[in-house]
Amino acid sequence: MKTPIRVAVTGAAGQIGYSLLFRIASGAMFGPDQPVILQLLEVPVEKAMKALEGVAMELDDCAFPQLKGMVLTDDPRVGFKDANWSLLVGAKPRGPGMERADLLKDNGRIFTGQGQVIDEVAADDARVAVVGNPANTNVMIAASKAKRLTPDRFTAMVRLDQNRAQAQLAKKAGVDLTTVKDIFIYGNHSPTMFPSFTHATIDGKPATEVINDQAWLEGPFLETVGKRGAAIIAARGLSSAASAANALVDHVRDLMTPGAIHSVGVKGATEYGFDPEVWAGVPVRSTTPGSCEIISGYEMDAFSKSKIAATSKELTNERAMVADMLG
Ligand code: NAD
Ligand code: LMR
């Protein structure tokens, strides 16, 4: 038997947790032959821990062959102990009328403590993926607390935005979704994000030629992808959960697959104009399992440059807003 991968998941009794844990345990994230141990973290509140017990009962009842153990805890030192992957989902979601950055003061504090504990107790090969909003800035806070783990071990999820953009392009072109490739997200997981349609292809041809509607690409397309989270909150009364869990499965699975090309929030994307200290979505190529390199060389036209400048400015502003939580 392969050595199990220890996967810590925060917010395990929350909405995303309820869609995510079953996918991890079924093998969707690490492969059908890879054993996993789930280390499930919740807040020290009776209702949350009770709900977590219920989720664990359901996981038992699935009889997943590769689920080799579960730890249920409200203690981060236990939850992150020897974790190979820490999936930081647990945080407040926004409600109607809020922007994700409105969550910074409440949620940022969660990531100061967790960054520190992960650095102290997680496995030597630890990797961290942040989903809790605002994800790009929360990951920066967590990474800033680490002394042992280098910044490249920390990523922010922008994959939901990439998946949304891919689906919208396919719908507009009236093609099968799998023919849409190389659609990448630049910048923040916020309405300023830039899904760069210029480099996307459909069936090997430039998406701009196939769709042939620049006004739609620069207007409704960007607007729909950028504000999709708010549209879901308005419709459902709750923020996206199953699609977020699915995106996290894609994010981690592709990071574990050498050669995979996808969008990830990483530090150091200076060649695309981002501040060296922020975590920005950019195209990456996975290298060794868990690691990736930024794909360089995508030429940006004036429109793309202006969009990237706006999302870059927002990331820098968010960094300034949490200056007291860094380091
Ligand atoms: P939820 O309220 O249903 O669940 C969050 C859970 O986290 C709760 O059970 C809560 O008790 C727990 N929690 C809070 N603080 C914790 C801590 N310090 N340690 C462990 N657990 C903790 O929310 P949700 O719908 O699952 O969303 C979770 C987060 O993910 C929100 O911030 C949401 O905005 C964000 N989100 C991000 C994306 C993305 O694409 N990056 C997509 C969807 C949602
Ligand atoms: C999303 O994009 O669906 C999430 O980030 C939730 C939100 O607040 O929009």
Tab-separated table of C-alpha atoms and ligand atoms in Angstrom:
chain	number	residue	atom	x	y	z
A	1	MET	CA	0.000	0.000	0.000
A	2	LYS	CA	1.222	3.541	-0.776
A	3	THR	CA	1.842	5.801	2.216
A	4	PRO	CA	-1.375	7.714	2.904
A	5	ILE	CA	-1.453	11.439	2.176
A	6	ARG	CA	-2.572	13.394	5.230
A	7	VAL	CA	-5.034	16.085	4.181
A	8	ALA	CA	-6.034	18.728	6.711
A	9	VAL	CA	-9.278	20.533	5.868
A	10	THR	CA	-10.481	23.552	7.839
A	11	GLY	CA	-14.145	24.501	7.894
A	12	ALA	CA	-14.835	20.801	7.442
A	13	ALA	CA	-18.431	21.046	8.668
A	14	GLY	CA	-19.225	23.986	6.397
A	15	GLN	CA	-20.897	24.112	3.010
A	16	ILE	CA	-17.770	23.628	0.912
A	17	GLY	CA	-16.549	20.968	3.325
A	18	TYR	CA	-19.697	18.961	2.715
A	19	SER	CA	-18.993	18.783	-1.021
A	20	LEU	CA	-15.226	18.529	-0.742
A	21	LEU	CA	-14.537	15.735	1.738
A	22	PHE	CA	-16.378	13.067	-0.209
A	23	ARG	CA	-14.488	13.952	-3.378
A	24	ILE	CA	-11.123	13.706	-1.598
A	25	ALA	CA	-12.052	10.415	0.045
A	26	SER	CA	-13.314	8.977	-3.249
A	27	GLY	CA	-9.929	9.527	-4.912
A	28	ALA	CA	-10.861	12.494	-7.119
A	29	MET	CA	-8.092	14.679	-5.724
A	30	PHE	CA	-5.111	12.329	-5.364
A	31	GLY	CA	-6.111	9.405	-7.561
A	32	PRO	CA	-8.077	6.200	-7.046
A	33	ASP	CA	-5.057	4.232	-5.755
A	34	GLN	CA	-3.809	6.801	-3.275
A	35	PRO	CA	-4.795	6.267	0.378
A	36	VAL	CA	-5.732	9.402	2.322
A	37	ILE	CA	-6.200	10.339	5.959
A	38	LEU	CA	-8.571	13.271	6.539
A	39	GLN	CA	-7.707	15.634	9.383
A	40	LEU	CA	-10.861	17.660	9.888
A	41	LEU	CA	-10.728	20.974	11.699
A	42	GLU	CA	-13.603	23.026	12.992
A	43	VAL	CA	-14.130	25.797	15.511
A	44	PRO	CA	-14.480	24.929	19.213
A	45	VAL	CA	-18.256	25.346	19.184
A	46	GLU	CA	-20.513	22.437	20.107
A	47	LYS	CA	-22.806	22.850	17.114
A	48	ALA	CA	-19.897	22.834	14.661
A	49	MET	CA	-18.190	19.809	16.251
A	50	LYS	CA	-21.499	17.916	16.369
A	51	ALA	CA	-22.102	18.672	12.690
A	52	LEU	CA	-18.568	17.463	11.956
A	53	GLU	CA	-19.322	14.165	13.695
A	54	GLY	CA	-22.304	13.771	11.390
A	55	VAL	CA	-20.170	14.377	8.319
A	56	ALA	CA	-17.645	11.810	9.561
A	57	MET	CA	-20.464	9.271	10.034
A	58	GLU	CA	-21.467	9.820	6.413
A	59	LEU	CA	-17.877	9.414	5.262
A	60	ASP	CA	-17.765	6.089	7.129
A	61	ASP	CA	-21.014	5.106	5.479
A	62	CYS	CA	-19.547	5.628	2.015
A	63	ALA	CA	-17.030	2.825	2.657
A	64	PHE	CA	-14.443	4.583	0.503
A	65	PRO	CA	-11.596	2.056	-0.013
A	66	GLN	CA	-8.853	4.693	0.122
A	67	LEU	CA	-10.045	6.530	3.241
A	68	LYS	CA	-7.630	5.139	5.824
A	69	GLY	CA	-8.486	7.326	8.793
A	70	MET	CA	-10.098	10.502	10.076
A	71	VAL	CA	-9.140	12.938	12.806
A	72	LEU	CA	-11.854	15.301	14.084
A	73	THR	CA	-10.572	18.241	16.065
A	74	ASP	CA	-10.927	21.868	17.053
A	75	ASP	CA	-7.199	22.086	17.840
A	76	PRO	CA	-5.062	23.346	14.910
A	77	ARG	CA	-1.969	21.607	16.360
A	78	VAL	CA	-3.751	18.290	16.038
A	79	GLY	CA	-5.468	19.111	12.751
A	80	PHE	CA	-2.312	20.207	10.920
A	81	LYS	CA	0.018	17.629	12.518
A	82	ASP	CA	2.146	16.006	9.793
A	83	ALA	CA	-0.284	17.223	7.127
A	84	ASN	CA	1.026	16.905	3.578
A	85	TRP	CA	-1.730	19.167	2.277
A	86	SER	CA	-3.598	21.794	4.305
A	87	LEU	CA	-6.750	23.029	2.602
A	88	LEU	CA	-7.772	26.276	4.275
A	89	VAL	CA	-11.466	26.594	3.606
A	90	GLY	CA	-12.748	27.592	7.063
A	91	ALA	CA	-13.654	31.289	7.049
A	92	LYS	CA	-16.740	33.479	6.935
A	93	PRO	CA	-18.460	33.687	3.566
A	94	ARG	CA	-19.766	37.065	2.356
A	95	GLY	CA	-23.452	37.854	2.222
A	96	PRO	CA	-25.479	39.822	-0.360
A	97	GLY	CA	-24.127	43.305	-1.057
A	98	MET	CA	-20.656	42.590	0.341
A	99	GLU	CA	-17.349	42.400	-1.533
A	100	ARG	CA	-14.903	39.657	-0.563
A	101	ALA	CA	-12.427	42.263	0.717
A	102	ASP	CA	-15.069	43.236	3.337
A	103	LEU	CA	-14.174	39.934	5.024
A	104	LEU	CA	-10.520	40.850	5.464
A	105	LYS	CA	-10.554	42.031	9.032
A	106	ASP	CA	-12.652	39.087	10.286
A	107	ASN	CA	-11.045	36.338	8.246
A	108	GLY	CA	-7.447	37.586	8.124
A	109	ARG	CA	-6.890	36.723	11.789
A	110	ILE	CA	-7.742	33.070	11.151
A	111	PHE	CA	-4.814	32.827	8.752
A	112	THR	CA	-2.213	34.384	11.046
A	113	GLY	CA	-2.690	31.589	13.584
A	114	GLN	CA	-3.041	28.814	11.047
A	115	GLY	CA	0.043	29.892	9.062
A	116	GLN	CA	2.100	29.743	12.213
A	117	VAL	CA	0.836	26.338	13.363
A	118	ILE	CA	1.153	24.749	9.921
A	119	ASP	CA	4.741	25.966	9.782
A	120	GLU	CA	5.425	24.354	13.148
A	121	VAL	CA	3.670	20.987	12.851
A	122	ALA	CA	2.893	20.078	9.219
A	123	ALA	CA	4.957	17.569	7.214
A	124	ASP	CA	8.295	18.468	5.622
A	125	ASP	CA	6.679	18.411	2.180
A	126	ALA	CA	3.700	20.494	3.364
A	127	ARG	CA	1.599	22.294	0.773
A	128	VAL	CA	-1.143	24.793	1.587
A	129	ALA	CA	-4.084	25.865	-0.582
A	130	VAL	CA	-6.284	28.752	0.527
A	131	VAL	CA	-9.951	29.041	-0.400
A	132	GLY	CA	-11.354	31.188	2.444
A	133	ASN	CA	-11.971	34.710	1.170
A	134	PRO	CA	-10.332	36.960	0.261
A	135	ALA	CA	-8.128	34.048	-0.749
A	136	ASN	CA	-5.168	35.879	-2.330
A	137	THR	CA	-4.627	38.056	0.710
A	138	ASN	CA	-5.355	35.347	3.269
A	139	VAL	CA	-2.684	33.118	1.729
A	140	MET	CA	-0.215	36.007	1.939
A	141	ILE	CA	-1.017	36.383	5.638
A	142	ALA	CA	-0.568	32.651	6.300
A	143	ALA	CA	2.697	32.459	4.339
A	144	SER	CA	4.075	35.522	6.115
A	145	LYS	CA	3.920	33.606	9.397
A	146	ALA	CA	6.005	30.714	8.107
A	147	LYS	CA	9.692	30.457	8.904
A	148	ARG	CA	10.321	26.865	7.779
A	149	LEU	CA	7.979	26.606	4.789
A	150	THR	CA	8.891	28.782	1.813
A	151	PRO	CA	6.270	30.932	0.020
A	152	ASP	CA	6.093	28.545	-2.933
A	153	ARG	CA	4.388	26.003	-0.652
A	154	PHE	CA	1.387	28.342	-0.362
A	155	THR	CA	-1.142	28.840	-3.158
A	156	ALA	CA	-4.476	30.632	-3.507
A	157	MET	CA	-7.314	29.107	-5.480
A	158	VAL	CA	-8.403	30.959	-8.617
A	159	ARG	CA	-9.467	27.760	-10.371
A	160	LEU	CA	-13.161	28.388	-9.871
A	161	ASP	CA	-12.739	31.536	-11.959
A	162	GLN	CA	-10.869	29.627	-14.661
A	163	ASN	CA	-13.599	26.974	-14.777
A	164	ARG	CA	-16.279	29.671	-14.949
A	165	ALA	CA	-14.475	31.425	-17.793
A	166	GLN	CA	-14.039	28.171	-19.729
A	167	ALA	CA	-17.734	27.363	-19.382
A	168	GLN	CA	-18.814	30.848	-20.520
A	169	LEU	CA	-16.564	30.788	-23.601
A	170	ALA	CA	-17.858	27.349	-24.581
A	171	LYS	CA	-21.476	28.474	-24.212
A	172	LYS	CA	-20.956	31.591	-26.298
A	173	ALA	CA	-19.153	29.667	-29.057
A	174	GLY	CA	-21.675	26.812	-28.904
A	175	VAL	CA	-18.897	24.237	-28.603
A	176	ASP	CA	-18.038	21.382	-26.292
A	177	LEU	CA	-16.315	22.739	-23.204
A	178	THR	CA	-13.306	20.456	-23.636
A	179	THR	CA	-12.315	22.263	-26.848
A	180	VAL	CA	-11.670	25.488	-24.883
A	181	LYS	CA	-8.043	25.688	-23.741
A	182	ASP	CA	-5.509	28.131	-22.303
A	183	ILE	CA	-7.990	30.393	-20.564
A	184	PHE	CA	-6.107	31.768	-17.557
A	185	ILE	CA	-6.985	34.013	-14.635
A	186	TYR	CA	-4.698	36.906	-13.773
A	187	GLY	CA	-4.795	38.702	-10.444
A	188	ASN	CA	-7.233	38.680	-7.571
A	189	HIS	CA	-10.192	36.394	-6.855
A	190	SER	CA	-12.474	39.430	-7.022
A	191	PRO	CA	-14.404	41.305	-9.709
A	192	THR	CA	-11.114	42.883	-10.878
A	193	MET	CA	-9.706	39.497	-11.939
A	194	PHE	CA	-8.743	39.253	-15.592
A	195	PRO	CA	-9.695	36.063	-17.466
A	196	SER	CA	-7.369	36.553	-20.411
A	197	PHE	CA	-9.477	35.600	-23.428
A	198	THR	CA	-6.718	36.839	-25.790
A	199	HIS	CA	-4.661	33.671	-25.354
A	200	ALA	CA	-7.557	31.223	-25.123
A	201	THR	CA	-8.120	28.790	-27.950
A	202	ILE	CA	-11.176	26.909	-29.146
A	203	ASP	CA	-10.441	23.767	-31.084
A	204	GLY	CA	-6.908	25.062	-31.638
A	205	LYS	CA	-7.973	28.441	-33.072
A	206	PRO	CA	-7.869	31.775	-31.210
A	207	ALA	CA	-11.057	32.157	-29.144
A	208	THR	CA	-11.254	35.785	-30.274
A	209	GLU	CA	-11.581	34.597	-33.917
A	210	VAL	CA	-14.071	31.829	-33.184
A	211	ILE	CA	-16.276	34.058	-31.030
A	212	ASN	CA	-15.612	37.133	-33.186
A	213	ASP	CA	-17.297	39.527	-30.752
A	214	GLN	CA	-14.708	41.687	-29.018
A	215	ALA	CA	-17.377	43.801	-27.333
A	216	TRP	CA	-18.853	40.707	-25.668
A	217	LEU	CA	-15.416	39.473	-24.594
A	218	GLU	CA	-14.399	42.820	-23.082
A	219	GLY	CA	-17.830	43.474	-21.564
A	220	PRO	CA	-20.395	40.795	-20.592
A	221	PHE	CA	-17.831	37.979	-20.528
A	222	LEU	CA	-15.510	39.676	-18.042
A	223	GLU	CA	-18.474	40.948	-16.043
A	224	THR	CA	-20.124	37.518	-15.823
A	225	VAL	CA	-16.959	35.729	-14.712
A	226	GLY	CA	-15.893	38.519	-12.337
A	227	LYS	CA	-19.269	38.751	-10.648
A	228	ARG	CA	-20.309	35.118	-10.783
A	229	GLY	CA	-19.830	34.617	-7.033
A	230	ALA	CA	-22.216	37.498	-6.275
A	231	ALA	CA	-24.757	36.201	-8.818
A	232	ILE	CA	-24.760	32.815	-7.084
A	233	ILE	CA	-25.198	34.425	-3.669
A	234	ALA	CA	-28.121	36.473	-5.029
A	235	ALA	CA	-29.764	33.379	-6.525
A	236	ARG	CA	-29.029	30.782	-3.844
A	237	GLY	CA	-28.870	32.953	-0.763
A	238	LEU	CA	-25.557	31.222	-0.024
A	239	SER	CA	-22.158	31.368	-1.637
A	240	SER	CA	-21.019	28.788	-4.157
A	241	ALA	CA	-20.049	25.539	-2.516
A	242	ALA	CA	-20.115	22.478	-4.792
A	243	SER	CA	-18.384	24.346	-7.613
A	244	ALA	CA	-15.827	25.735	-5.147
A	245	ALA	CA	-15.114	22.247	-3.807
A	246	ASN	CA	-14.805	20.956	-7.368
A	247	ALA	CA	-12.375	23.762	-8.213
A	248	LEU	CA	-10.234	22.852	-5.218
A	249	VAL	CA	-10.140	19.240	-6.374
A	250	ASP	CA	-8.944	20.517	-9.786
A	251	HIS	CA	-6.425	22.903	-8.171
A	252	VAL	CA	-4.733	20.245	-6.042
A	253	ARG	CA	-5.003	17.412	-8.575
A	254	ASP	CA	-3.352	19.563	-11.255
A	255	LEU	CA	-0.630	20.726	-8.859
A	256	MET	CA	0.094	17.046	-8.181
A	257	THR	CA	0.251	16.265	-11.912
A	258	PRO	CA	3.590	17.190	-13.499
A	259	GLY	CA	3.050	19.074	-16.758
A	260	ALA	CA	-0.503	20.240	-15.987
A	261	ILE	CA	-1.211	23.798	-17.142
A	262	HIS	CA	-3.685	25.826	-15.101
A	263	SER	CA	-4.271	29.062	-13.173
A	264	VAL	CA	-2.993	29.339	-9.607
A	265	GLY	CA	-2.556	32.241	-7.203
A	266	VAL	CA	1.200	32.377	-6.508
A	267	LYS	CA	3.785	34.807	-5.213
A	268	GLY	CA	6.331	36.495	-7.445
A	269	ALA	CA	4.471	37.038	-10.716
A	270	THR	CA	6.461	40.205	-11.363
A	271	GLU	CA	6.828	39.627	-15.081
A	272	TYR	CA	3.099	40.170	-15.455
A	273	GLY	CA	3.375	43.384	-13.443
A	274	PHE	CA	2.410	42.147	-9.970
A	275	ASP	CA	4.039	43.346	-6.768
A	276	PRO	CA	6.637	40.734	-5.708
A	277	GLU	CA	4.956	40.360	-2.314
A	278	VAL	CA	1.382	39.558	-3.378
A	279	TRP	CA	-0.213	36.297	-4.490
A	280	ALA	CA	-1.704	36.767	-7.967
A	281	GLY	CA	-3.467	34.357	-10.283
A	282	VAL	CA	-1.282	33.506	-13.303
A	283	PRO	CA	-0.806	30.584	-15.700
A	284	VAL	CA	1.443	27.906	-14.228
A	285	ARG	CA	2.905	24.571	-15.277
A	286	SER	CA	3.116	21.922	-12.563
A	287	THR	CA	6.633	20.563	-12.131
A	288	THR	CA	7.246	18.000	-9.403
A	289	PRO	CA	4.129	16.914	-7.454
A	290	GLY	CA	2.902	19.896	-5.406
A	291	SER	CA	5.105	22.465	-7.158
A	292	CYS	CA	4.688	24.679	-10.194
A	293	GLU	CA	6.434	27.355	-12.240
A	294	ILE	CA	4.910	30.482	-13.724
A	295	ILE	CA	4.478	30.238	-17.482
A	296	SER	CA	6.195	33.265	-18.910
A	297	GLY	CA	5.971	34.977	-22.226
A	298	TYR	CA	2.281	35.633	-22.740
A	299	GLU	CA	2.201	38.974	-24.587
A	300	MET	CA	-0.341	41.443	-23.237
A	301	ASP	CA	-2.083	44.012	-25.435
A	302	ALA	CA	-3.078	47.454	-24.112
A	303	PHE	CA	-6.526	46.264	-22.930
A	304	SER	CA	-5.039	43.278	-21.052
A	305	LYS	CA	-2.340	45.475	-19.524
A	306	SER	CA	-4.944	47.909	-18.189
A	307	LYS	CA	-6.980	45.077	-16.669
A	308	ILE	CA	-3.907	43.518	-15.054
A	309	ALA	CA	-2.855	46.912	-13.707
A	310	ALA	CA	-6.271	47.311	-12.015
A	311	THR	CA	-6.291	43.894	-10.354
A	312	SER	CA	-2.638	44.319	-9.366
A	313	LYS	CA	-3.453	47.637	-7.688
A	314	GLU	CA	-6.268	46.016	-5.739
A	315	LEU	CA	-3.951	43.260	-4.470
A	316	THR	CA	-1.399	45.833	-3.360
A	317	ASN	CA	-4.145	47.795	-1.578
A	318	GLU	CA	-5.367	44.657	0.197
A	319	ARG	CA	-1.814	44.009	1.331
A	320	ALA	CA	-1.686	47.491	2.834
A	321	MET	CA	-5.004	46.851	4.616
A	322	VAL	CA	-3.564	43.835	6.445
A	323	ALA	CA	-0.076	45.220	7.071
A	324	ASP	CA	-0.560	44.721	10.820
A	325	MET	CA	-1.169	40.971	10.321
A	326	LEU	CA	1.936	40.245	8.222
A	327	GLY	CA	5.233	38.800	9.377
B	1	NAD	P1	-19.523	28.047	5.703
B	1	NAD	O1	-19.883	29.164	6.636
B	1	NAD	O2	-20.592	27.135	5.218
B	1	NAD	O3	-18.423	27.140	6.386
B	1	NAD	C1	-17.279	27.676	6.944
B	1	NAD	C2	-16.893	26.755	8.070
B	1	NAD	O4	-15.626	27.179	8.548
B	1	NAD	C3	-17.857	26.809	9.267
B	1	NAD	O5	-18.277	25.500	9.575
B	1	NAD	C4	-17.014	27.423	10.377
B	1	NAD	O6	-17.349	26.920	11.652
B	1	NAD	C5	-15.616	27.010	9.940
B	1	NAD	N1	-14.526	27.833	10.482
B	1	NAD	C6	-14.506	29.166	10.677
B	1	NAD	N2	-13.350	29.538	11.208
B	1	NAD	C7	-12.596	28.424	11.336
B	1	NAD	C8	-11.306	28.162	11.844
B	1	NAD	N3	-10.557	29.133	12.344
B	1	NAD	N4	-10.851	26.889	11.835
B	1	NAD	C9	-11.626	25.890	11.346
B	1	NAD	N5	-12.875	26.071	10.880
B	1	NAD	C10	-13.339	27.321	10.855
B	1	NAD	O7	-18.731	28.709	4.483
B	1	NAD	P2	-18.395	28.061	3.072
B	1	NAD	O8	-19.519	28.340	2.143
B	1	NAD	O9	-17.919	26.670	3.242
B	1	NAD	O10	-17.195	29.026	2.600
B	1	NAD	C11	-15.956	29.023	3.269
B	1	NAD	C12	-15.064	30.124	2.711
B	1	NAD	O11	-14.739	29.874	1.350
B	1	NAD	C13	-15.702	31.524	2.724
B	1	NAD	O12	-14.735	32.490	3.103
B	1	NAD	C14	-16.110	31.720	1.270
B	1	NAD	O13	-16.228	33.092	0.936
B	1	NAD	C15	-14.932	31.058	0.589
B	1	NAD	N6	-15.119	30.695	-0.817
B	1	NAD	C16	-14.053	30.877	-1.642
B	1	NAD	C17	-14.145	30.535	-2.968
B	1	NAD	C18	-12.983	30.739	-3.888
B	1	NAD	O14	-13.133	30.537	-5.115
B	1	NAD	N7	-11.793	31.128	-3.423
B	1	NAD	C19	-15.328	29.968	-3.465
B	1	NAD	C20	-16.398	29.796	-2.591
B	1	NAD	C21	-16.292	30.158	-1.255
B	2	LMR	C1	-17.220	32.633	-5.318
B	2	LMR	O1	-16.516	33.143	-6.182
B	2	LMR	O2	-18.266	32.024	-5.601
B	2	LMR	C2	-16.788	32.704	-3.878
B	2	LMR	O3	-15.618	33.442	-3.744
B	2	LMR	C3	-17.863	33.162	-2.964
B	2	LMR	C4	-18.101	34.647	-3.093
B	2	LMR	O4	-18.117	35.343	-2.072
B	2	LMR	O5	-18.300	35.109	-4.209
